[in-house]
Amino acid sequence: MNPAPLLVLCALGPEVWALRGGDWRGAAGGPPVLVRTGVGRRRASHTVRRLLTSAPGGYGAVVVAGFGAAVGPGVAPADVIVADGVRDAEGNHFAVDSGPDLTRALRARGLTAHTGTHHTADHVVRGLERRALHLQGALAVDMEAAAVLAALHELRPVLPAAVLRVVVDTPEHELLRPGTLPAGVRAWRTLRAAVPALVDWHERNRPARRPAPGALTHPTPSIPQEAS
């Protein structure tokens, strides 16, 4: 039986563009399915549910990838933050077992990578709100990942999943400052450079090779897109 391809979900077109140009040679299941979901939980949820129900069993793993913001010190623009858990504003928490393994794969490719909790917000987080999220244990903030993981938990709970964000801005260098454009260019290049690590991770975590299911768990109760 041929392996299924990797499904990669990004909120923005430039994220898809960066990943499309990466080195996907040797990817299990062939080239990935790259999809732009649009920004926000509602759009991300709608997109991933449509994809999973229209192609049941059609993907070997799911990755949420793109740009994001750091909420604590010690992280620089163009660093990668890999989730070992994602939480949302309602207090739901999704454990992501792939975090340490994907972080090692990124570091082996020469990238600076951190592992930690991502917080999915409904708005752009700045200033004191970032500090509050960091004090609550978050390392990065995004606007889509929790919705994708909630859909996976409901529809494909044993499908391997990973979440990574390349840092564009930090508490010391927030968006809309003069350094944002250079930081964005560095982040775009880092996202493209992360592709071989995703290929390595997917190969090691193909469902047929996994000793047991459970790439994604949800220990607490939970409550028109463009494909590229």
Short mmCIF file of N, CA, C and O in Angstrom, two decimals, residues 18 22 69:
data_model
loop_
_atom_site.label_atom_id
_atom_site.label_comp_id
_atom_site.label_asym_id
_atom_site.label_seq_id
_atom_site.Cartn_x
_atom_site.Cartn_y
_atom_site.Cartn_z
N ALA A 18 6.53 29.81 0.38
CA ALA A 18 7.82 29.42 0.96
C ALA A 18 7.95 27.90 1.00
O ALA A 18 8.98 27.34 0.61
N GLY A 22 10.40 24.52 -1.15
CA GLY A 22 11.37 23.77 -0.37
C GLY A 22 11.74 22.44 -1.02
O GLY A 22 11.17 22.03 -2.03
N ALA A 69 4.37 34.59 16.37
CA ALA A 69 5.00 35.52 17.29
C ALA A 69 5.44 34.80 18.55
O ALA A 69 4.74 33.91 19.05
#
